[in-house]
PDB file of C-alpha atoms and ligand atoms in Angstrom:
ATOM      1  CA  MET A1038     198.338 175.108 110.318  1.00 87.00           C
ATOM      2  CA  THR A1039     196.372 176.814 113.044  1.00 95.00           C
ATOM      3  CA  HIS A1040     194.994 179.992 111.539  1.00 96.00           C
ATOM      4  CA  LEU A1041     193.082 182.992 112.866  1.00 97.00           C
ATOM      5  CA  THR A1042     190.934 185.358 110.820  1.00 97.00           C
ATOM      6  CA  VAL A1043     189.340 188.373 112.481  1.00 97.00           C
ATOM      7  CA  TYR A1044     186.291 189.980 110.856  1.00 98.00           C
ATOM      8  CA  HIS A1045     183.957 192.775 111.730  1.00 98.00           C
ATOM      9  CA  GLU A1046     180.602 191.101 112.283  1.00 98.00           C
ATOM     10  CA  HIS A1047     179.102 193.105 109.417  1.00 97.00           C
ATOM     11  CA  ASP A1048     181.891 192.405 106.921  1.00 98.00           C
ATOM     12  CA  PRO A1049     182.535 188.720 106.254  1.00 97.00           C
ATOM     13  CA  VAL A1050     184.449 189.560 103.050  1.00 97.00           C
ATOM     14  CA  ARG A1051     187.326 191.776 104.142  1.00 97.00           C
ATOM     15  CA  PRO A1052     189.049 190.455 107.264  1.00 97.00           C
ATOM     16  CA  GLU A1053     190.760 192.882 109.616  1.00 97.00           C
ATOM     17  CA  LEU A1054     193.455 190.295 110.279  1.00 96.00           C
ATOM     18  CA  ALA A1055     194.472 186.885 108.942  1.00 97.00           C
ATOM     19  CA  THR A1056     197.421 185.165 110.552  1.00 97.00           C
ATOM     20  CA  GLY A1057     199.015 181.802 111.075  1.00 96.00           C
ATOM     21  CA  ASP A1058     201.646 183.244 113.389  1.00 96.00           C
ATOM     22  CA  PRO A1059     201.259 181.312 116.645  1.00 93.00           C
ATOM     23  CA  THR A1060     202.319 184.223 118.826  1.00 94.00           C
ATOM     24  CA  VAL A1061     200.083 186.764 117.095  1.00 96.00           C
ATOM     25  CA  LEU A1062     197.007 184.560 117.097  1.00 95.00           C
ATOM     26  CA  ALA A1063     197.504 183.491 120.700  1.00 95.00           C
ATOM     27  CA  GLY A1064     197.829 187.157 121.660  1.00 95.00           C
ATOM     28  CA  HIS A1065     194.601 188.106 119.905  1.00 95.00           C
ATOM     29  CA  LEU A1066     192.723 185.256 121.527  1.00 96.00           C
ATOM     30  CA  ALA A1067     194.110 186.157 124.947  1.00 96.00           C
ATOM     31  CA  MET A1068     193.055 189.784 124.481  1.00 94.00           C
ATOM     32  CA  ALA A1069     189.583 188.527 123.620  1.00 93.00           C
ATOM     33  CA  GLY A1070     189.496 186.484 126.824  1.00 93.00           C
ATOM     34  CA  VAL A1071     189.665 183.149 124.992  1.00 96.00           C
ATOM     35  CA  LEU A1072     191.851 180.390 126.373  1.00 95.00           C
ATOM     36  CA  PHE A1073     194.112 178.964 123.685  1.00 97.00           C
ATOM     37  CA  GLU A1074     197.144 176.766 124.286  1.00 95.00           C
ATOM     38  CA  ARG A1075     199.322 174.378 122.345  1.00 95.00           C
ATOM     39  CA  TRP A1076     199.775 170.911 123.830  1.00 94.00           C
ATOM     40  CA  PRO A1077     201.710 167.992 122.369  1.00 93.00           C
ATOM     41  CA  ALA A1078     199.453 165.758 120.242  1.00 93.00           C
ATOM     42  CA  GLU A1079     201.874 163.184 118.996  1.00 90.00           C
ATOM     43  CA  HIS A1080     200.265 159.823 119.659  1.00 92.00           C
ATOM     44  CA  PRO A1081     199.351 158.137 116.386  1.00 90.00           C
ATOM     45  CA  LEU A1082     195.873 156.659 116.637  1.00 92.00           C
ATOM     46  CA  PRO A1083     194.706 153.651 114.635  1.00 90.00           C
ATOM     47  CA  THR A1084     191.869 154.403 112.218  1.00 87.00           C
ATOM     48  CA  ASP A1085     189.462 152.315 114.279  1.00 89.00           C
ATOM     49  CA  ALA A1086     190.529 153.707 117.670  1.00 92.00           C
ATOM     50  CA  GLY A1087     187.544 154.149 119.947  1.00 94.00           C
ATOM     51  CA  SER A1088     187.052 156.714 122.684  1.00 96.00           C
ATOM     52  CA  ASP A1089     188.786 154.588 125.312  1.00 96.00           C
ATOM     53  CA  ALA A1090     191.903 154.273 123.154  1.00 97.00           C
ATOM     54  CA  VAL A1091     192.018 158.048 122.568  1.00 97.00           C
ATOM     55  CA  LEU A1092     191.540 158.787 126.259  1.00 97.00           C
ATOM     56  CA  ALA A1093     194.227 156.247 127.179  1.00 96.00           C
ATOM     57  CA  ALA A1094     196.728 157.708 124.697  1.00 96.00           C
ATOM     58  CA  TYR A1095     196.245 161.198 126.157  1.00 97.00           C
ATOM     59  CA  ALA A1096     195.711 160.218 129.790  1.00 97.00           C
ATOM     60  CA  ALA A1097     198.617 162.346 131.052  1.00 95.00           C
ATOM     61  CA  PRO A1098     197.596 165.723 129.524  1.00 95.00           C
ATOM     62  CA  ILE A1099     193.952 165.016 130.331  1.00 96.00           C
ATOM     63  CA  ALA A1100     194.835 164.523 133.990  1.00 97.00           C
ATOM     64  CA  ARG A1101     196.901 167.717 134.028  1.00 95.00           C
ATOM     65  CA  LEU A1102     194.118 169.752 132.419  1.00 94.00           C
ATOM     66  CA  LYS A1103     191.444 168.374 134.742  1.00 94.00           C
ATOM     67  CA  GLU A1104     193.611 169.239 137.716  1.00 95.00           C
ATOM     68  CA  ALA A1105     194.565 172.702 136.441  1.00 94.00           C
ATOM     69  CA  ARG A1106     191.150 173.840 135.212  1.00 92.00           C
ATOM     70  CA  GLY A1107     188.683 171.932 137.290  1.00 91.00           C
ATOM     71  CA  TYR A1108     187.179 169.894 134.479  1.00 92.00           C
ATOM     72  CA  ARG A1109     185.173 167.042 135.890  1.00 91.00           C
ATOM     73  CA  SER A1110     184.642 164.835 132.897  1.00 90.00           C
ATOM     74  CA  VAL A1111     185.915 164.212 129.376  1.00 94.00           C
ATOM     75  CA  ASP A1112     184.749 162.452 126.283  1.00 93.00           C
ATOM     76  CA  VAL A1113     185.884 162.124 122.677  1.00 96.00           C
ATOM     77  CA  ALA A1114     184.406 163.500 119.472  1.00 95.00           C
ATOM     78  CA  ARG A1115     185.953 161.551 116.610  1.00 95.00           C
ATOM     79  CA  VAL A1116     184.947 161.939 112.974  1.00 95.00           C
ATOM     80  CA  PRO A1117     186.936 159.664 110.672  1.00 92.00           C
ATOM     81  CA  ARG A1118     187.475 160.714 107.078  1.00 90.00           C
ATOM     82  CA  GLY A1119     184.767 159.350 104.805  1.00 91.00           C
ATOM     83  CA  VAL A1120     182.093 159.153 107.513  1.00 91.00           C
ATOM     84  CA  PRO A1121     178.825 158.360 105.690  1.00 91.00           C
ATOM     85  CA  ASP A1122     176.593 160.985 107.359  1.00 93.00           C
ATOM     86  CA  ALA A1123     179.086 163.858 107.041  1.00 94.00           C
ATOM     87  CA  ALA A1124     176.615 166.486 105.835  1.00 95.00           C
ATOM     88  CA  ALA A1125     174.145 165.846 108.659  1.00 96.00           C
ATOM     89  CA  LEU A1126     176.920 165.747 111.227  1.00 95.00           C
ATOM     90  CA  ARG A1127     178.372 169.008 109.938  1.00 96.00           C
ATOM     91  CA  ALA A1128     174.985 170.715 109.997  1.00 96.00           C
ATOM     92  CA  LYS A1129     174.500 169.986 113.715  1.00 94.00           C
ATOM     93  CA  PHE A1130     177.107 172.575 114.709  1.00 95.00           C
ATOM     94  CA  LEU A1131     176.713 175.189 111.967  1.00 96.00           C
ATOM     95  CA  ASP A1132     174.146 177.433 113.629  1.00 97.00           C
ATOM     96  CA  GLU A1133     175.193 180.024 116.155  1.00 98.00           C
ATOM     97  CA  HIS A1134     174.623 178.881 119.735  1.00 97.00           C
ATOM     98  CA  THR A1135     175.824 179.299 123.300  1.00 95.00           C
ATOM     99  CA  HIS A1136     176.479 177.068 126.291  1.00 92.00           C
ATOM    100  CA  THR A1137     176.254 177.748 129.996  1.00 90.00           C
ATOM    101  CA  GLU A1138     179.745 176.327 130.459  1.00 90.00           C
ATOM    102  CA  ASP A1139     183.020 176.777 128.628  1.00 91.00           C
ATOM    103  CA  GLU A1140     183.404 174.661 125.490  1.00 91.00           C
ATOM    104  CA  ALA A1141     186.891 173.225 125.920  1.00 95.00           C
ATOM    105  CA  ARG A1142     188.345 171.138 123.129  1.00 96.00           C
ATOM    106  CA  PHE A1143     191.769 169.585 122.657  1.00 97.00           C
ATOM    107  CA  PHE A1144     192.333 168.614 119.034  1.00 98.00           C
ATOM    108  CA  VAL A1145     194.514 165.531 118.688  1.00 97.00           C
ATOM    109  CA  GLU A1146     193.868 164.764 114.992  1.00 96.00           C
ATOM    110  CA  GLY A1147     192.587 166.557 111.914  1.00 96.00           C
ATOM    111  CA  SER A1148     191.102 170.030 111.918  1.00 97.00           C
ATOM    112  CA  GLY A1149     187.960 172.165 112.088  1.00 97.00           C
ATOM    113  CA  ALA A1150     186.999 175.833 112.288  1.00 98.00           C
ATOM    114  CA  PHE A1151     185.512 177.573 115.308  1.00 98.00           C
ATOM    115  CA  TYR A1152     183.769 180.917 114.830  1.00 98.00           C
ATOM    116  CA  LEU A1153     183.471 183.052 117.950  1.00 98.00           C
ATOM    117  CA  HIS A1154     181.065 185.979 117.832  1.00 98.00           C
ATOM    118  CA  LEU A1155     182.714 188.472 120.153  1.00 97.00           C
ATOM    119  CA  ARG A1156     180.790 191.605 119.276  1.00 96.00           C
ATOM    120  CA  PRO A1157     181.549 193.561 117.197  1.00 97.00           C
ATOM    121  CA  ARG A1158     183.925 190.944 115.774  1.00 97.00           C
ATOM    122  CA  VAL A1159     183.873 187.375 114.551  1.00 98.00           C
ATOM    123  CA  LEU A1160     187.030 185.374 115.201  1.00 98.00           C
ATOM    124  CA  ARG A1161     187.476 182.340 112.985  1.00 98.00           C
ATOM    125  CA  LEU A1162     190.038 179.896 114.339  1.00 98.00           C
ATOM    126  CA  VAL A1163     191.060 176.842 112.348  1.00 97.00           C
ATOM    127  CA  CYS A1164     192.123 174.324 114.973  1.00 97.00           C
ATOM    128  CA  GLU A1165     194.533 171.528 114.237  1.00 97.00           C
ATOM    129  CA  ALA A1166     196.151 168.729 116.243  1.00 97.00           C
ATOM    130  CA  GLY A1167     197.764 170.159 119.354  1.00 97.00           C
ATOM    131  CA  ASP A1168     195.335 173.062 119.778  1.00 97.00           C
ATOM    132  CA  LEU A1169     193.458 173.488 123.026  1.00 97.00           C
ATOM    133  CA  LEU A1170     190.636 176.012 122.728  1.00 97.00           C
ATOM    134  CA  SER A1171     188.078 177.000 125.303  1.00 95.00           C
ATOM    135  CA  VAL A1172     185.101 179.037 124.126  1.00 94.00           C
ATOM    136  CA  PRO A1173     183.943 181.026 127.157  1.00 93.00           C
ATOM    137  CA  ALA A1174     180.488 180.241 128.541  1.00 92.00           C
ATOM    138  CA  GLY A1175     177.822 182.443 126.986  1.00 93.00           C
ATOM    139  CA  THR A1176     179.886 183.310 123.890  1.00 96.00           C
ATOM    140  CA  PRO A1177     177.852 182.880 120.692  1.00 98.00           C
ATOM    141  CA  HIS A1178     179.767 180.565 118.376  1.00 97.00           C
ATOM    142  CA  TRP A1179     179.527 177.870 115.758  1.00 98.00           C
ATOM    143  CA  PHE A1180     181.774 175.115 114.407  1.00 97.00           C
ATOM    144  CA  ASP A1181     182.386 174.008 110.840  1.00 98.00           C
ATOM    145  CA  MET A1182     184.054 170.631 110.363  1.00 97.00           C
ATOM    146  CA  GLY A1183     184.058 171.086 106.573  1.00 96.00           C
ATOM    147  CA  ALA A1184     182.576 169.039 103.732  1.00 93.00           C
ATOM    148  CA  ASP A1185     185.162 166.274 104.149  1.00 94.00           C
ATOM    149  CA  PRO A1186     185.436 166.180 107.939  1.00 96.00           C
ATOM    150  CA  HIS A1187     188.279 164.523 109.771  1.00 95.00           C
ATOM    151  CA  PHE A1188     189.113 165.310 113.365  1.00 96.00           C
ATOM    152  CA  THR A1189     189.431 163.946 116.856  1.00 97.00           C
ATOM    153  CA  ALA A1190     188.845 166.288 119.773  1.00 97.00           C
ATOM    154  CA  ILE A1191     188.874 165.533 123.470  1.00 97.00           C
ATOM    155  CA  ARG A1192     186.031 167.472 125.120  1.00 95.00           C
ATOM    156  CA  PHE A1193     186.257 168.714 128.700  1.00 94.00           C
ATOM    157  CA  PHE A1194     183.264 169.448 130.887  1.00 91.00           C
ATOM    158  CA  THR A1195     182.804 171.063 134.247  1.00 89.00           C
ATOM    159  CA  ARG A1196     179.162 170.067 134.651  1.00 81.00           C
ATOM    160  CA  PRO A1197     177.858 166.541 134.902  1.00 71.00           C
ATOM    161  CA  ASP A1198     175.174 167.212 132.292  1.00 65.00           C
ATOM    162  CA  GLY A1199     177.855 168.169 129.799  1.00 58.00           C
ATOM    163  CA  TRP A1200     177.159 169.718 126.442  1.00 72.00           C
ATOM    164  CA  VAL A1201     173.835 171.466 125.984  1.00 84.00           C
ATOM    165  CA  ALA A1202     173.508 174.000 123.144  1.00 89.00           C
ATOM    166  CA  GLU A1203     171.197 177.014 123.221  1.00 94.00           C
ATOM    167  CA  PRO A1204     170.569 178.329 119.679  1.00 96.00           C
ATOM    168  CA  THR A1205     170.721 182.126 119.379  1.00 97.00           C
ATOM    169  CA  GLY A1206     168.481 182.213 116.295  1.00 97.00           C
ATOM    170  CA  ASP A1207     170.918 184.620 114.614  1.00 97.00           C
ATOM    171  CA  PRO A1208     171.591 183.536 110.991  1.00 97.00           C
ATOM    172  CA  ILE A1209     175.059 185.149 111.040  1.00 98.00           C
ATOM    173  CA  ALA A1210     176.898 181.858 110.470  1.00 97.00           C
ATOM    174  CA  ALA A1211     175.592 181.560 106.901  1.00 97.00           C
ATOM    175  CA  ARG A1212     177.232 184.862 105.954  1.00 97.00           C
ATOM    176  CA  PHE A1213     180.768 183.847 106.893  1.00 97.00           C
ATOM    177  CA  PRO A1214     183.170 181.741 104.824  1.00 96.00           C
ATOM    178  CA  ALA A1215     182.691 178.021 105.365  1.00 96.00           C
ATOM    179  CA  TYR A1216     185.604 175.797 106.291  1.00 96.00           C
ATOM    180  CA  ALA A1217     187.050 174.242 103.173  1.00 90.00           C
ATOM    181  CA  GLY A1218     189.767 172.132 104.764  1.00 85.00           C
ATOM    182  CA  PRO A1219     193.344 172.705 105.878  1.00 77.00           C
ATOM    183  CA  GLU A1220     194.822 172.903 102.379  1.00 59.00           C
ATOM    184  CA  ALA A1221     192.678 175.956 101.620  1.00 53.00           C
ATOM    185  CA  VAL A1222     193.763 177.971 104.647  1.00 48.00           C
TER     186      VAL A1222
HETATM  187 FE1  FE2 B1937     179.277 174.850 120.961  1.00 58.84          FE
END
């Protein structure tokens, strides 16, 4: 289940809010200026589906989103369960960073947790299939795919050079609860 936890940036232990209510969490994200929408994600994908197969299965919503939001390109981030280099893959996204463009992701399988550092708060959003999240450009954030990662996300880009991360150097991510998987939410 999609789940939002709101913390003060200096208190990663006692959340100000924890909710799985779709209306409440969407409202909080909207108030924070974060685009969040639910889109149908109902195409079963074979275990060995490559990027082309994922893009073909979701061609219709991809076209609508590109048209509506001006995205120029898409690709697929797919981490199948049991991937051998899970720890290294997970570590790549665990440090707080920013991008010069919005980080737009449409989850079509599995789950993962985004942490948005919107001072003075940290918003932790567990995304599941059907969630479209766009982290605004310049917003410090990190992503935890968990110790047993499994997700497929379609990534949207507005710039031809795509995804470039600028580390903030702030060790804040280590203080906040890691993502333990959907059953623990
Ligand atoms: Fe990012």
